[in-house]
């Protein structure tokens, strides 16, 4: 069974600092990995999707890397802003197209 | 594009009643839809996988007689929580996937907050 772990569980940084969020998974036989953002009481917003054959994806201030062999992904958010405050979830897609989610990292960016 | 809607966005009901939640893909046809539940401060847990025209596949520990799933068309799946009890109070989120390739993302609905009194 795929186990997904996210560290740290919570993170508080001053505005402008770069954010580094970590995700690890136990089974490297994945199809892809997605990073999502979830605001309190809301659904999920997809941020980045990395295919198993890729090593990274970038979108604006966001960059996600994937090291499938070691079961790790990292989400970098450059020059954080208060609007980046949210919970960030990573999810891995396995061979039955199901997503296994981590518990998330709750980020607070202080103005 | 790739918008998924859920209705209702929140519902409060009495214990023992049944509640139906709809999940619709608005601008694409979804061959597969997934239902998740999320307890406060916890992550999403997959409940079941729903394929159009066939029976849903439930994850271990999920009661199929309690959580009835119907995927009647390529744009609509419904989750009915039967004889709801307070422990069923949760945030229910659906997602929809296009095609069968791993290159297709899952697109998530905004969620439905269920409170059972």
Short mmCIF file of C-alpha atoms in Angstrom, two decimals:
data_model
loop_
_atom_site.label_atom_id
_atom_site.label_comp_id
_atom_site.label_asym_id
_atom_site.label_seq_id
_atom_site.Cartn_x
_atom_site.Cartn_y
_atom_site.Cartn_z
CA UNK A 1 0.00 0.00 0.00
CA UNK A 2 1.33 3.42 -0.96
CA UNK A 3 2.17 5.64 2.01
CA UNK A 4 2.68 9.36 1.43
CA UNK A 5 4.35 11.54 4.04
CA UNK A 6 4.69 15.30 4.08
CA UNK A 7 7.15 17.16 6.22
CA UNK A 8 6.84 19.56 7.92
CA UNK A 9 3.21 19.43 9.00
CA UNK A 10 3.19 23.20 9.46
CA UNK A 11 5.44 26.05 8.42
CA UNK A 12 5.42 29.76 9.23
CA UNK A 13 7.67 32.16 7.35
CA UNK A 14 7.95 35.93 6.86
CA UNK A 15 6.85 37.35 3.55
CA UNK A 16 9.50 37.14 0.86
CA UNK A 17 11.15 34.00 2.14
CA UNK A 18 11.33 30.93 -0.10
CA UNK A 19 9.27 27.90 0.89
CA UNK A 20 10.42 24.29 0.66
CA UNK A 21 7.81 21.57 1.13
CA UNK A 22 8.73 17.91 1.16
CA UNK A 23 6.81 14.82 0.12
CA UNK A 24 7.96 11.22 0.29
CA UNK A 25 6.28 8.03 -0.87
CA UNK A 26 7.02 4.37 -0.24
CA UNK A 27 6.28 2.76 -3.61
CA UNK A 28 8.26 4.20 -6.50
CA UNK A 29 6.00 2.57 -9.11
CA UNK A 30 3.96 5.70 -9.73
CA UNK A 31 2.43 7.21 -12.84
CA UNK A 32 2.59 10.80 -11.73
CA UNK A 33 2.66 13.08 -8.72
CA UNK A 34 0.49 16.14 -8.18
CA UNK A 35 0.78 19.08 -5.83
CA UNK A 36 -2.45 20.73 -4.71
CA UNK A 37 -3.39 23.76 -2.69
CA UNK A 38 -6.35 23.69 -0.31
CA UNK A 39 -7.75 26.76 1.40
CA UNK A 40 -9.74 26.27 4.64
CA UNK A 41 -13.12 24.68 3.97
CA UNK A 42 -12.52 24.60 0.24
CA UNK A 43 -11.75 22.04 -2.43
CA UNK A 44 -8.43 21.36 -4.10
CA UNK A 45 -6.63 23.51 -6.64
CA UNK A 46 -4.12 21.66 -8.77
CA UNK A 47 -0.74 23.39 -8.83
CA UNK A 48 1.63 21.11 -10.69
CA UNK A 49 1.60 17.61 -12.12
CA UNK A 50 4.85 15.75 -12.73
CA UNK A 51 4.82 12.64 -14.88
CA UNK A 52 6.94 9.71 -13.71
CA UNK A 53 9.33 10.28 -16.61
CA UNK A 54 9.92 13.93 -15.65
CA UNK A 55 12.22 15.36 -13.03
CA UNK A 56 10.59 18.74 -12.51
CA UNK A 57 7.79 21.08 -13.46
CA UNK A 58 7.62 24.85 -13.14
CA UNK A 59 4.77 27.31 -13.06
CA UNK A 60 5.49 30.91 -12.18
CA UNK A 61 6.96 31.04 -8.67
CA UNK A 62 6.36 27.32 -8.18
CA UNK A 63 8.80 24.56 -8.98
CA UNK A 64 8.34 20.90 -8.16
CA UNK A 65 10.99 18.23 -8.45
CA UNK A 66 10.58 14.48 -8.52
CA UNK A 67 13.10 11.78 -7.68
CA UNK A 68 11.12 8.64 -8.27
CA UNK A 69 13.88 6.21 -7.36
CA UNK A 70 14.23 7.67 -3.89
CA UNK A 71 10.51 8.32 -3.49
CA UNK A 72 10.76 12.06 -2.98
CA UNK A 73 9.27 15.26 -4.33
CA UNK A 74 9.89 18.83 -3.29
CA UNK A 75 7.74 21.87 -3.93
CA UNK A 76 9.56 25.20 -3.96
CA UNK A 77 7.66 28.46 -3.73
CA UNK A 78 9.81 31.49 -4.40
CA UNK A 79 9.37 34.87 -2.72
CA UNK A 80 6.38 33.83 -0.62
CA UNK A 81 3.40 36.13 -0.21
CA UNK A 82 0.61 36.19 2.40
CA UNK A 83 -1.73 34.90 -0.31
CA UNK A 84 0.33 31.71 -0.40
CA UNK A 85 -0.98 30.80 3.05
CA UNK A 86 -2.85 27.52 2.64
CA UNK A 87 -2.45 23.78 3.06
CA UNK A 88 -0.39 22.09 0.38
CA UNK A 89 -1.07 18.46 -0.43
CA UNK A 90 0.92 16.07 -2.53
CA UNK A 91 -0.66 13.02 -4.11
CA UNK A 92 0.81 10.13 -6.06
CA UNK A 93 -1.02 8.27 -8.80
CA UNK A 94 -0.49 4.53 -8.86
CA UNK A 95 -1.12 1.90 -11.51
CA UNK A 96 -4.84 1.75 -10.82
CA UNK A 97 -5.12 5.52 -11.40
CA UNK A 98 -5.94 6.14 -7.77
CA UNK A 99 -4.45 9.02 -5.85
CA UNK A 100 -2.84 8.56 -2.45
CA UNK A 101 -2.58 11.80 -0.52
CA UNK A 102 -0.20 13.03 2.12
CA UNK A 103 -1.56 14.76 5.22
CA UNK A 104 -0.44 18.14 3.95
CA UNK A 105 1.77 21.02 5.03
CA UNK A 106 -0.04 24.05 6.40
CA UNK A 107 1.80 27.20 5.40
CA UNK A 108 1.45 30.60 7.01
CA UNK A 109 3.19 33.55 5.38
CA UNK A 110 3.45 36.50 7.79
CA UNK A 111 3.15 40.00 6.34
CA UNK B 1 -11.92 24.03 -19.04
CA UNK B 2 -11.94 20.92 -16.84
CA UNK B 3 -14.44 22.20 -14.31
CA UNK B 4 -16.07 19.89 -11.80
CA UNK B 5 -19.03 21.03 -9.74
CA UNK B 6 -20.64 19.59 -6.64
CA UNK B 7 -24.09 20.15 -5.26
CA UNK B 8 -24.92 20.99 -2.60
CA UNK B 9 -21.90 22.82 -1.24
CA UNK B 10 -23.12 22.19 2.29
CA UNK B 11 -25.96 20.28 3.90
CA UNK B 12 -27.24 19.80 7.42
CA UNK B 13 -29.52 16.87 8.11
CA UNK B 14 -31.02 14.92 10.97
CA UNK B 15 -29.67 11.57 12.00
CA UNK B 16 -31.32 8.74 10.09
CA UNK B 17 -32.04 10.64 6.91
CA UNK B 18 -30.38 10.09 3.54
CA UNK B 19 -28.40 12.73 1.70
CA UNK B 20 -27.53 12.80 -2.00
CA UNK B 21 -24.48 14.66 -3.30
CA UNK B 22 -24.01 15.31 -7.01
CA UNK B 23 -20.73 15.58 -8.86
CA UNK B 24 -20.75 16.91 -12.42
CA UNK B 25 -18.04 17.44 -14.99
CA UNK B 26 -19.18 20.61 -16.74
CA UNK B 27 -17.08 20.79 -19.87
CA UNK B 28 -15.72 17.30 -20.40
CA UNK B 29 -16.79 13.68 -20.25
CA UNK B 30 -15.40 11.79 -17.30
CA UNK B 31 -14.87 8.09 -17.74
CA UNK B 32 -13.99 7.74 -14.10
CA UNK B 33 -15.00 9.68 -11.03
CA UNK B 34 -13.64 9.30 -7.53
CA UNK B 35 -15.20 10.07 -4.16
CA UNK B 36 -13.11 11.15 -1.18
CA UNK B 37 -13.87 12.16 2.36
CA UNK B 38 -11.81 14.45 4.52
CA UNK B 39 -12.05 14.81 8.29
CA UNK B 40 -10.88 18.05 9.94
CA UNK B 41 -7.12 18.53 9.85
CA UNK B 42 -6.71 15.27 7.95
CA UNK B 43 -5.98 14.40 4.37
CA UNK B 44 -8.28 13.04 1.71
CA UNK B 45 -9.17 9.38 1.90
CA UNK B 46 -10.44 7.63 -1.21
CA UNK B 47 -13.82 6.04 -0.65
CA UNK B 48 -14.68 4.61 -4.05
CA UNK B 49 -14.02 4.67 -7.76
CA UNK B 50 -16.98 5.16 -10.05
CA UNK B 51 -17.00 4.17 -13.72
CA UNK B 52 -19.83 5.17 -16.03
CA UNK B 53 -22.32 2.38 -16.51
CA UNK B 54 -20.79 -0.02 -14.05
CA UNK B 55 -20.79 -0.65 -10.32
CA UNK B 56 -18.53 1.41 -8.13
CA UNK B 57 -15.43 -0.10 -6.59
CA UNK B 58 -15.16 0.63 -2.88
CA UNK B 59 -12.01 0.92 -0.83
CA UNK B 60 -11.47 -1.42 2.06
CA UNK B 61 -13.48 -0.40 5.11
CA UNK B 62 -16.05 1.67 3.20
CA UNK B 63 -19.60 0.32 3.52
CA UNK B 64 -21.09 0.11 0.04
CA UNK B 65 -24.63 -0.18 1.41
CA UNK B 66 -24.19 3.02 3.35
CA UNK B 67 -22.46 5.06 0.65
CA UNK B 68 -24.38 4.40 -2.57
CA UNK B 69 -22.68 5.58 -5.74
CA UNK B 70 -24.36 5.93 -9.10
CA UNK B 71 -22.47 6.99 -12.23
CA UNK B 72 -25.42 7.34 -14.59
CA UNK B 73 -23.71 9.32 -17.34
CA UNK B 74 -20.30 10.51 -18.43
CA UNK B 75 -20.89 13.83 -16.69
CA UNK B 76 -22.69 12.88 -13.48
CA UNK B 77 -21.94 10.74 -10.45
CA UNK B 78 -23.95 10.79 -7.24
CA UNK B 79 -23.07 9.74 -3.71
CA UNK B 80 -25.95 8.96 -1.38
CA UNK B 81 -25.22 8.70 2.32
CA UNK B 82 -27.99 6.46 3.62
CA UNK B 83 -29.28 6.64 7.18
CA UNK B 84 -26.70 9.26 8.03
CA UNK B 85 -25.30 9.47 11.55
CA UNK B 86 -23.17 12.14 13.23
CA UNK B 87 -20.00 10.15 12.55
CA UNK B 88 -20.71 10.57 8.82
CA UNK B 89 -20.24 14.32 9.18
CA UNK B 90 -17.32 15.16 6.95
CA UNK B 91 -16.16 17.02 3.86
CA UNK B 92 -16.90 14.97 0.75
CA UNK B 93 -14.95 15.76 -2.42
CA UNK B 94 -15.30 14.23 -5.86
CA UNK B 95 -12.86 14.21 -8.72
CA UNK B 96 -13.16 13.34 -12.39
CA UNK B 97 -10.63 11.88 -14.78
CA UNK B 98 -10.64 12.01 -18.55
CA UNK B 99 -9.61 8.98 -20.56
CA UNK B 100 -7.51 6.12 -19.30
CA UNK B 101 -4.00 7.44 -19.72
CA UNK B 102 -1.88 8.28 -16.74
CA UNK B 103 -1.18 11.59 -18.48
CA UNK B 104 -4.66 12.76 -17.61
CA UNK B 105 -5.11 14.66 -14.39
CA UNK B 106 -7.90 14.33 -11.91
CA UNK B 107 -9.97 17.48 -11.60
CA UNK B 108 -11.55 18.11 -8.24
CA UNK B 109 -14.89 19.53 -7.24
CA UNK B 110 -15.23 22.21 -4.54
CA UNK B 111 -16.46 19.73 -1.94
CA UNK B 112 -19.65 19.24 0.08
CA UNK B 113 -19.71 19.82 3.81
CA UNK B 114 -22.10 17.33 5.46
CA UNK B 115 -23.21 17.89 9.05
CA UNK B 116 -25.43 15.26 10.62
CA UNK B 117 -27.20 16.35 13.80
#
